Short mmCIF file of N, CA and C in Angstrom, two decimals:
data_model
loop_
_atom_site.label_atom_id
_atom_site.label_comp_id
_atom_site.label_asym_id
_atom_site.label_seq_id
_atom_site.Cartn_x
_atom_site.Cartn_y
_atom_site.Cartn_z
N MET A 1 47.67 19.87 53.46
CA MET A 1 48.16 18.53 53.34
C MET A 1 48.22 18.15 51.87
N LEU A 2 49.13 17.30 51.53
CA LEU A 2 49.27 16.88 50.14
C LEU A 2 48.03 16.16 49.62
N ALA A 3 47.33 15.45 50.49
CA ALA A 3 46.13 14.75 50.06
C ALA A 3 45.07 15.74 49.58
N ASP A 4 45.03 16.95 50.13
CA ASP A 4 44.09 17.98 49.67
C ASP A 4 44.45 18.43 48.26
N ILE A 5 45.73 18.52 47.99
CA ILE A 5 46.18 19.00 46.69
C ILE A 5 45.98 17.93 45.62
N GLU A 6 46.34 16.70 45.93
CA GLU A 6 46.22 15.59 44.99
C GLU A 6 44.87 14.92 45.19
N ARG A 7 43.82 15.56 44.67
CA ARG A 7 42.46 15.06 44.86
C ARG A 7 42.32 13.62 44.41
N GLY A 8 41.64 12.85 45.22
CA GLY A 8 41.36 11.48 44.85
C GLY A 8 42.54 10.53 44.97
N SER A 9 43.68 11.03 45.34
CA SER A 9 44.85 10.17 45.46
C SER A 9 44.71 9.32 46.71
N HIS A 10 44.97 8.05 46.55
CA HIS A 10 44.86 7.16 47.70
C HIS A 10 46.23 6.83 48.28
N GLN A 11 47.24 7.53 47.82
CA GLN A 11 48.57 7.30 48.35
C GLN A 11 48.65 7.90 49.75
N HIS A 12 49.44 7.27 50.58
CA HIS A 12 49.63 7.78 51.93
C HIS A 12 50.74 8.82 51.91
N HIS A 13 50.46 9.95 52.50
CA HIS A 13 51.43 11.03 52.56
C HIS A 13 51.79 11.29 54.01
N GLU A 14 52.99 11.73 54.22
CA GLU A 14 53.37 12.14 55.57
C GLU A 14 52.67 13.45 55.87
N VAL A 15 52.18 13.59 57.06
CA VAL A 15 51.53 14.81 57.46
C VAL A 15 52.60 15.79 57.90
N ALA A 16 52.62 16.94 57.26
CA ALA A 16 53.60 17.95 57.62
C ALA A 16 53.11 18.67 58.88
N ILE A 17 53.94 18.75 59.88
CA ILE A 17 53.59 19.43 61.11
C ILE A 17 53.86 20.91 60.90
N ALA A 18 52.80 21.70 61.09
CA ALA A 18 52.93 23.15 60.91
C ALA A 18 52.83 23.83 62.26
N LYS A 19 53.72 24.78 62.50
CA LYS A 19 53.70 25.54 63.75
C LYS A 19 53.38 27.00 63.47
N CYS A 20 52.72 27.60 64.42
CA CYS A 20 52.36 29.01 64.32
C CYS A 20 53.63 29.87 64.33
N PRO A 21 53.74 30.80 63.39
CA PRO A 21 54.94 31.64 63.37
C PRO A 21 55.02 32.61 64.56
N GLN A 22 53.86 32.91 65.20
CA GLN A 22 53.87 33.84 66.34
C GLN A 22 54.18 33.14 67.67
N CYS A 23 53.48 32.04 67.94
CA CYS A 23 53.60 31.42 69.27
C CYS A 23 54.36 30.09 69.25
N GLY A 24 54.54 29.50 68.08
CA GLY A 24 55.26 28.24 67.99
C GLY A 24 54.44 27.00 68.31
N GLN A 25 53.14 27.17 68.62
CA GLN A 25 52.27 26.02 68.90
C GLN A 25 51.88 25.32 67.60
N LEU A 26 51.49 24.05 67.70
CA LEU A 26 51.03 23.32 66.54
C LEU A 26 49.74 23.95 66.00
N MET A 27 49.64 23.99 64.68
CA MET A 27 48.44 24.54 64.05
C MET A 27 47.52 23.39 63.63
N ALA A 28 46.23 23.65 63.67
CA ALA A 28 45.23 22.67 63.24
C ALA A 28 45.07 22.75 61.73
N ASP A 29 44.80 21.62 61.10
CA ASP A 29 44.54 21.58 59.66
C ASP A 29 43.07 21.93 59.44
N MET A 30 42.82 23.17 59.09
CA MET A 30 41.46 23.65 58.89
C MET A 30 40.99 23.52 57.45
N GLY A 31 41.87 23.15 56.53
CA GLY A 31 41.47 22.96 55.14
C GLY A 31 41.87 24.11 54.25
N LEU A 32 41.82 23.84 52.96
CA LEU A 32 42.25 24.84 51.98
C LEU A 32 41.28 26.02 51.84
N ASP A 33 40.02 25.83 52.22
CA ASP A 33 39.02 26.90 52.11
C ASP A 33 38.97 27.80 53.34
N PHE A 34 39.85 27.58 54.29
CA PHE A 34 39.87 28.36 55.53
C PHE A 34 40.48 29.74 55.29
N GLU A 35 39.79 30.75 55.79
CA GLU A 35 40.31 32.11 55.80
C GLU A 35 40.41 32.53 57.25
N SER A 36 41.62 32.82 57.69
CA SER A 36 41.80 33.13 59.10
C SER A 36 41.28 34.53 59.43
N PRO A 37 40.71 34.68 60.62
CA PRO A 37 40.29 36.00 61.07
C PRO A 37 41.53 36.86 61.41
N LYS A 38 41.30 38.11 61.67
CA LYS A 38 42.40 38.97 62.09
C LYS A 38 42.96 38.45 63.41
N ARG A 39 44.23 38.63 63.60
CA ARG A 39 44.94 38.08 64.75
C ARG A 39 44.33 38.50 66.08
N ASN A 40 43.85 39.73 66.19
CA ASN A 40 43.33 40.23 67.47
C ASN A 40 41.82 40.01 67.63
N ASP A 41 41.17 39.32 66.72
CA ASP A 41 39.73 39.04 66.82
C ASP A 41 39.54 37.77 67.65
N THR A 42 39.63 37.91 68.96
CA THR A 42 39.58 36.75 69.86
C THR A 42 38.25 36.01 69.79
N LYS A 43 37.16 36.73 69.59
CA LYS A 43 35.85 36.08 69.49
C LYS A 43 35.80 35.16 68.26
N ALA A 44 36.30 35.63 67.13
CA ALA A 44 36.32 34.83 65.91
C ALA A 44 37.24 33.62 66.08
N TRP A 45 38.40 33.81 66.72
CA TRP A 45 39.32 32.70 66.93
C TRP A 45 38.73 31.66 67.88
N GLN A 46 37.98 32.10 68.88
CA GLN A 46 37.31 31.15 69.78
C GLN A 46 36.28 30.33 69.01
N HIS A 47 35.56 30.99 68.10
CA HIS A 47 34.58 30.28 67.28
C HIS A 47 35.28 29.25 66.38
N ILE A 48 36.41 29.61 65.80
CA ILE A 48 37.17 28.68 64.97
C ILE A 48 37.61 27.48 65.82
N ARG A 49 38.06 27.74 67.03
CA ARG A 49 38.45 26.66 67.94
C ARG A 49 37.25 25.75 68.24
N ASN A 50 36.08 26.35 68.45
CA ASN A 50 34.87 25.56 68.71
C ASN A 50 34.49 24.72 67.49
N LEU A 51 34.60 25.30 66.30
CA LEU A 51 34.30 24.55 65.08
C LEU A 51 35.22 23.33 64.98
N TYR A 52 36.51 23.55 65.24
CA TYR A 52 37.48 22.47 65.15
C TYR A 52 37.17 21.39 66.20
N THR A 53 36.82 21.80 67.41
CA THR A 53 36.44 20.87 68.47
C THR A 53 35.24 20.03 68.04
N ALA A 54 34.31 20.66 67.31
CA ALA A 54 33.11 19.96 66.85
C ALA A 54 33.38 19.10 65.62
N GLY A 55 34.59 19.18 65.07
CA GLY A 55 34.93 18.38 63.90
C GLY A 55 34.59 19.06 62.58
N ILE A 56 34.33 20.36 62.61
CA ILE A 56 33.98 21.10 61.40
C ILE A 56 35.20 21.86 60.91
N THR A 57 35.60 21.55 59.68
CA THR A 57 36.75 22.22 59.06
C THR A 57 36.34 22.71 57.68
N PHE A 58 37.26 23.30 56.97
CA PHE A 58 37.00 23.94 55.69
C PHE A 58 37.60 23.14 54.54
N HIS A 59 37.46 21.83 54.58
CA HIS A 59 37.97 20.96 53.52
C HIS A 59 36.89 20.79 52.45
N SER A 60 37.28 20.78 51.21
CA SER A 60 36.37 20.50 50.11
C SER A 60 37.18 20.11 48.89
N CYS A 61 36.48 19.69 47.86
CA CYS A 61 37.16 19.38 46.59
C CYS A 61 37.34 20.65 45.78
N GLY A 62 36.72 21.75 46.22
CA GLY A 62 36.83 23.02 45.51
C GLY A 62 35.62 23.33 44.67
N CYS A 63 34.72 22.37 44.48
CA CYS A 63 33.56 22.57 43.61
C CYS A 63 32.50 23.48 44.24
N SER A 64 32.12 23.16 45.46
CA SER A 64 31.04 23.91 46.08
C SER A 64 31.39 24.41 47.47
N GLY A 65 32.64 24.42 47.82
CA GLY A 65 33.07 24.90 49.12
C GLY A 65 32.94 23.84 50.19
N PRO A 66 33.19 24.22 51.43
CA PRO A 66 33.24 23.24 52.51
C PRO A 66 31.89 22.83 53.08
N GLY A 67 30.80 23.36 52.55
CA GLY A 67 29.48 23.05 53.10
C GLY A 67 29.10 24.05 54.18
N TYR A 68 28.08 23.70 54.94
CA TYR A 68 27.56 24.61 55.96
C TYR A 68 28.56 24.78 57.09
N ILE A 69 28.87 26.01 57.42
CA ILE A 69 29.73 26.35 58.56
C ILE A 69 28.90 27.27 59.47
N PRO A 70 28.56 26.81 60.68
CA PRO A 70 27.79 27.66 61.59
C PRO A 70 28.52 28.98 61.87
N LYS A 71 27.75 30.08 61.92
CA LYS A 71 28.36 31.41 62.01
C LYS A 71 28.71 31.84 63.43
N ASP A 72 28.10 31.22 64.43
CA ASP A 72 28.43 31.59 65.81
C ASP A 72 28.18 30.40 66.73
N HIS A 73 28.43 30.60 68.01
CA HIS A 73 28.36 29.52 69.00
C HIS A 73 26.95 28.92 69.07
N GLU A 74 25.93 29.77 69.07
CA GLU A 74 24.56 29.29 69.16
C GLU A 74 24.19 28.47 67.92
N ALA A 75 24.59 28.95 66.75
CA ALA A 75 24.32 28.22 65.51
C ALA A 75 25.05 26.89 65.49
N LEU A 76 26.25 26.85 66.04
CA LEU A 76 27.02 25.61 66.12
C LEU A 76 26.30 24.59 67.00
N LEU A 77 25.85 25.04 68.18
CA LEU A 77 25.13 24.12 69.08
C LEU A 77 23.83 23.64 68.44
N ALA A 78 23.11 24.53 67.75
CA ALA A 78 21.87 24.15 67.08
C ALA A 78 22.15 23.14 65.96
N TYR A 79 23.23 23.35 65.23
CA TYR A 79 23.62 22.43 64.17
C TYR A 79 23.94 21.05 64.75
N LEU A 80 24.70 21.02 65.83
CA LEU A 80 25.04 19.74 66.45
C LEU A 80 23.80 19.03 67.00
N GLU A 81 22.83 19.78 67.49
CA GLU A 81 21.56 19.18 67.94
C GLU A 81 20.83 18.55 66.75
N GLN A 82 20.87 19.23 65.59
CA GLN A 82 20.25 18.66 64.38
C GLN A 82 20.96 17.37 63.98
N VAL A 83 22.28 17.38 64.04
CA VAL A 83 23.05 16.18 63.72
C VAL A 83 22.68 15.06 64.69
N LYS A 84 22.61 15.38 65.97
CA LYS A 84 22.25 14.37 66.98
C LYS A 84 20.86 13.79 66.69
N ASN A 85 19.91 14.65 66.34
CA ASN A 85 18.55 14.18 66.05
C ASN A 85 18.53 13.28 64.82
N ARG A 86 19.35 13.61 63.82
CA ARG A 86 19.45 12.76 62.63
C ARG A 86 20.03 11.38 63.01
N TYR A 87 21.04 11.37 63.87
CA TYR A 87 21.63 10.11 64.34
C TYR A 87 20.61 9.30 65.13
N ILE A 88 19.82 9.97 65.96
CA ILE A 88 18.79 9.28 66.75
C ILE A 88 17.75 8.66 65.81
N ASP A 89 17.39 9.39 64.75
CA ASP A 89 16.45 8.87 63.76
C ASP A 89 17.00 7.58 63.13
N HIS A 90 18.26 7.58 62.77
CA HIS A 90 18.89 6.38 62.20
C HIS A 90 18.93 5.24 63.23
N TRP A 91 19.25 5.57 64.46
CA TRP A 91 19.31 4.57 65.53
C TRP A 91 17.94 3.92 65.72
N HIS A 92 16.88 4.75 65.74
CA HIS A 92 15.51 4.23 65.90
C HIS A 92 15.14 3.31 64.72
N PHE A 93 15.55 3.69 63.52
CA PHE A 93 15.27 2.85 62.36
C PHE A 93 15.83 1.45 62.58
N TRP A 94 17.10 1.38 63.02
CA TRP A 94 17.74 0.07 63.18
C TRP A 94 17.19 -0.68 64.38
N LEU A 95 16.75 0.02 65.41
CA LEU A 95 16.13 -0.66 66.57
C LEU A 95 14.85 -1.39 66.17
N HIS A 96 14.08 -0.81 65.26
CA HIS A 96 12.77 -1.34 64.90
C HIS A 96 12.74 -2.00 63.53
N ARG A 97 13.89 -2.23 62.95
CA ARG A 97 13.97 -2.79 61.60
C ARG A 97 13.50 -4.24 61.56
N VAL A 98 12.72 -4.54 60.53
CA VAL A 98 12.32 -5.92 60.24
C VAL A 98 12.97 -6.27 58.91
N GLU A 99 13.82 -7.27 58.93
CA GLU A 99 14.56 -7.67 57.73
C GLU A 99 13.60 -8.23 56.69
N PRO A 100 13.72 -7.80 55.42
CA PRO A 100 12.84 -8.32 54.35
C PRO A 100 13.04 -9.84 54.16
N ALA A 101 11.97 -10.50 53.79
CA ALA A 101 11.99 -11.97 53.71
C ALA A 101 12.43 -12.48 52.34
N ASN A 102 12.22 -11.70 51.28
CA ASN A 102 12.57 -12.19 49.94
C ASN A 102 13.11 -11.05 49.08
N ASP A 103 13.51 -11.39 47.85
CA ASP A 103 14.12 -10.40 46.97
C ASP A 103 13.19 -9.24 46.63
N SER A 104 11.92 -9.53 46.42
CA SER A 104 10.95 -8.48 46.09
C SER A 104 10.82 -7.49 47.26
N GLU A 105 10.66 -8.02 48.46
CA GLU A 105 10.58 -7.16 49.65
C GLU A 105 11.88 -6.40 49.87
N ARG A 106 13.01 -7.07 49.60
CA ARG A 106 14.31 -6.44 49.78
C ARG A 106 14.46 -5.22 48.87
N GLN A 107 14.00 -5.34 47.61
CA GLN A 107 14.08 -4.22 46.68
C GLN A 107 13.16 -3.08 47.12
N LYS A 108 11.95 -3.39 47.56
CA LYS A 108 11.03 -2.37 48.07
C LYS A 108 11.62 -1.69 49.30
N ASP A 109 12.21 -2.51 50.16
CA ASP A 109 12.85 -1.98 51.38
C ASP A 109 13.98 -1.01 51.01
N TRP A 110 14.80 -1.40 50.04
CA TRP A 110 15.91 -0.54 49.61
C TRP A 110 15.36 0.78 49.08
N ASN A 111 14.32 0.74 48.25
CA ASN A 111 13.76 1.96 47.68
C ASN A 111 13.16 2.86 48.76
N LYS A 112 12.51 2.25 49.73
CA LYS A 112 11.84 3.02 50.79
C LYS A 112 12.83 3.55 51.83
N ASN A 113 13.86 2.77 52.16
CA ASN A 113 14.74 3.09 53.29
C ASN A 113 16.19 3.35 52.87
N MET A 114 16.38 3.76 51.62
CA MET A 114 17.72 3.95 51.09
C MET A 114 18.56 4.87 51.98
N GLN A 115 17.98 5.95 52.50
CA GLN A 115 18.77 6.89 53.31
C GLN A 115 19.35 6.22 54.55
N TYR A 116 18.65 5.26 55.12
CA TYR A 116 19.14 4.57 56.31
C TYR A 116 20.15 3.47 55.93
N LEU A 117 19.82 2.73 54.89
CA LEU A 117 20.67 1.62 54.48
C LEU A 117 21.99 2.11 53.89
N TYR A 118 21.95 3.21 53.18
CA TYR A 118 23.15 3.74 52.52
C TYR A 118 24.08 4.42 53.53
N SER A 119 23.53 4.92 54.63
CA SER A 119 24.32 5.70 55.61
C SER A 119 25.18 4.85 56.53
N VAL A 120 25.00 3.56 56.49
CA VAL A 120 25.80 2.67 57.34
C VAL A 120 27.18 2.50 56.70
N PRO A 121 28.24 2.54 57.48
CA PRO A 121 29.59 2.38 56.91
C PRO A 121 29.76 1.06 56.16
N GLN A 122 30.60 1.09 55.17
CA GLN A 122 30.83 -0.07 54.30
C GLN A 122 31.26 -1.31 55.09
N ASN A 123 32.03 -1.12 56.14
CA ASN A 123 32.53 -2.29 56.89
C ASN A 123 31.42 -3.03 57.65
N LEU A 124 30.21 -2.46 57.72
CA LEU A 124 29.09 -3.15 58.36
C LEU A 124 28.19 -3.85 57.33
N LYS A 125 28.53 -3.70 56.05
CA LYS A 125 27.72 -4.27 54.97
C LYS A 125 28.39 -5.53 54.45
N ALA A 126 27.54 -6.47 54.04
CA ALA A 126 28.03 -7.69 53.40
C ALA A 126 27.16 -7.96 52.18
N GLY A 127 27.69 -8.64 51.22
CA GLY A 127 26.94 -8.95 50.01
C GLY A 127 26.88 -7.76 49.07
N THR A 128 26.24 -7.98 47.93
CA THR A 128 26.09 -6.92 46.93
C THR A 128 24.71 -6.98 46.31
N GLY A 129 24.34 -5.90 45.66
CA GLY A 129 23.08 -5.85 44.92
C GLY A 129 21.89 -6.30 45.74
N LYS A 130 21.13 -7.25 45.18
CA LYS A 130 19.93 -7.73 45.85
C LYS A 130 20.23 -8.57 47.09
N LYS A 131 21.46 -9.00 47.23
CA LYS A 131 21.84 -9.85 48.36
C LYS A 131 22.58 -9.08 49.45
N ARG A 132 22.49 -7.74 49.44
CA ARG A 132 23.19 -6.96 50.46
C ARG A 132 22.58 -7.20 51.84
N LYS A 133 23.42 -7.27 52.82
CA LYS A 133 22.97 -7.49 54.21
C LYS A 133 23.74 -6.56 55.13
N ILE A 134 23.04 -6.09 56.15
CA ILE A 134 23.64 -5.24 57.17
C ILE A 134 23.25 -5.83 58.52
N ASP A 135 24.23 -6.07 59.36
CA ASP A 135 23.97 -6.60 60.69
C ASP A 135 23.29 -5.51 61.53
N PRO A 136 22.01 -5.70 61.89
CA PRO A 136 21.30 -4.65 62.62
C PRO A 136 21.92 -4.33 63.98
N ASP A 137 22.45 -5.33 64.67
CA ASP A 137 23.07 -5.07 65.98
C ASP A 137 24.29 -4.16 65.84
N LYS A 138 25.08 -4.41 64.81
CA LYS A 138 26.25 -3.55 64.57
C LYS A 138 25.81 -2.16 64.16
N ALA A 139 24.74 -2.05 63.38
CA ALA A 139 24.23 -0.74 62.98
C ALA A 139 23.71 0.03 64.19
N ILE A 140 23.03 -0.66 65.09
CA ILE A 140 22.53 -0.02 66.32
C ILE A 140 23.71 0.50 67.14
N ASP A 141 24.73 -0.33 67.30
CA ASP A 141 25.92 0.09 68.04
C ASP A 141 26.62 1.27 67.37
N TYR A 142 26.70 1.23 66.04
CA TYR A 142 27.33 2.32 65.29
C TYR A 142 26.62 3.64 65.55
N TRP A 143 25.29 3.67 65.41
CA TRP A 143 24.54 4.92 65.59
C TRP A 143 24.54 5.35 67.06
N ALA A 144 24.53 4.41 67.99
CA ALA A 144 24.62 4.76 69.42
C ALA A 144 25.96 5.44 69.69
N GLY A 145 27.02 4.94 69.08
CA GLY A 145 28.34 5.56 69.23
C GLY A 145 28.38 6.96 68.65
N LYS A 146 27.73 7.15 67.49
CA LYS A 146 27.68 8.47 66.86
C LYS A 146 26.91 9.45 67.75
N ILE A 147 25.83 8.98 68.35
CA ILE A 147 25.03 9.83 69.25
C ILE A 147 25.87 10.23 70.46
N LYS A 148 26.54 9.26 71.05
CA LYS A 148 27.38 9.53 72.22
C LYS A 148 28.49 10.54 71.88
N ASP A 149 29.09 10.39 70.72
CA ASP A 149 30.16 11.29 70.29
C ASP A 149 29.65 12.72 70.15
N VAL A 150 28.52 12.90 69.46
CA VAL A 150 28.02 14.27 69.26
C VAL A 150 27.52 14.86 70.58
N GLU A 151 26.96 14.03 71.46
CA GLU A 151 26.55 14.53 72.78
C GLU A 151 27.77 15.01 73.57
N GLY A 152 28.88 14.30 73.46
CA GLY A 152 30.11 14.72 74.12
C GLY A 152 30.61 16.06 73.58
N ARG A 153 30.53 16.22 72.27
CA ARG A 153 30.96 17.49 71.66
C ARG A 153 30.05 18.63 72.08
N ILE A 154 28.74 18.38 72.14
CA ILE A 154 27.79 19.40 72.58
C ILE A 154 28.09 19.79 74.03
N LYS A 155 28.31 18.80 74.87
CA LYS A 155 28.62 19.08 76.28
C LYS A 155 29.89 19.89 76.41
N GLU A 156 30.94 19.50 75.70
CA GLU A 156 32.20 20.22 75.75
C GLU A 156 32.05 21.67 75.29
N LEU A 157 31.30 21.87 74.22
CA LEU A 157 31.10 23.23 73.70
C LEU A 157 30.17 24.05 74.59
N SER A 158 29.24 23.40 75.26
CA SER A 158 28.32 24.11 76.15
C SER A 158 29.05 24.63 77.39
N GLU A 159 30.11 23.95 77.76
CA GLU A 159 30.88 24.36 78.94
C GLU A 159 31.80 25.54 78.64
N ASN A 160 32.02 25.82 77.37
CA ASN A 160 32.90 26.97 76.98
C ASN A 160 32.17 28.28 77.09
#
């Protein structure tokens, strides 16, 4: 995709539809760091399909590669379980969160819980600096949705 080539560009580009030269089916955008297996390696192609189903592709800025790519089906399921557990940890944080009462507590809270506070999408945050606020109900819903999504992916991949 052109957005991969023009790093950091916020311009909207038309997505070029690519078809397989052998079968004519639509091809998935696996990223610039993707190296395809040999055509007759059906086990490797099934694993690539599973990675794509799980939302794992080979996109990167080119600096350090695409990150962790599970090497087989079992590693993929284990990775998704780790992701699910991380999401559950975030969900539990927001379920039991007590909002700080003043600026001093807010700064201590930010220092102690930065990983949880920073991981919430920007559209759930309001304010800036010391006055930043995150709606805990929306954060709980966000992490519950993430858990449900990864559980669906695990179920789908477990059935393969």
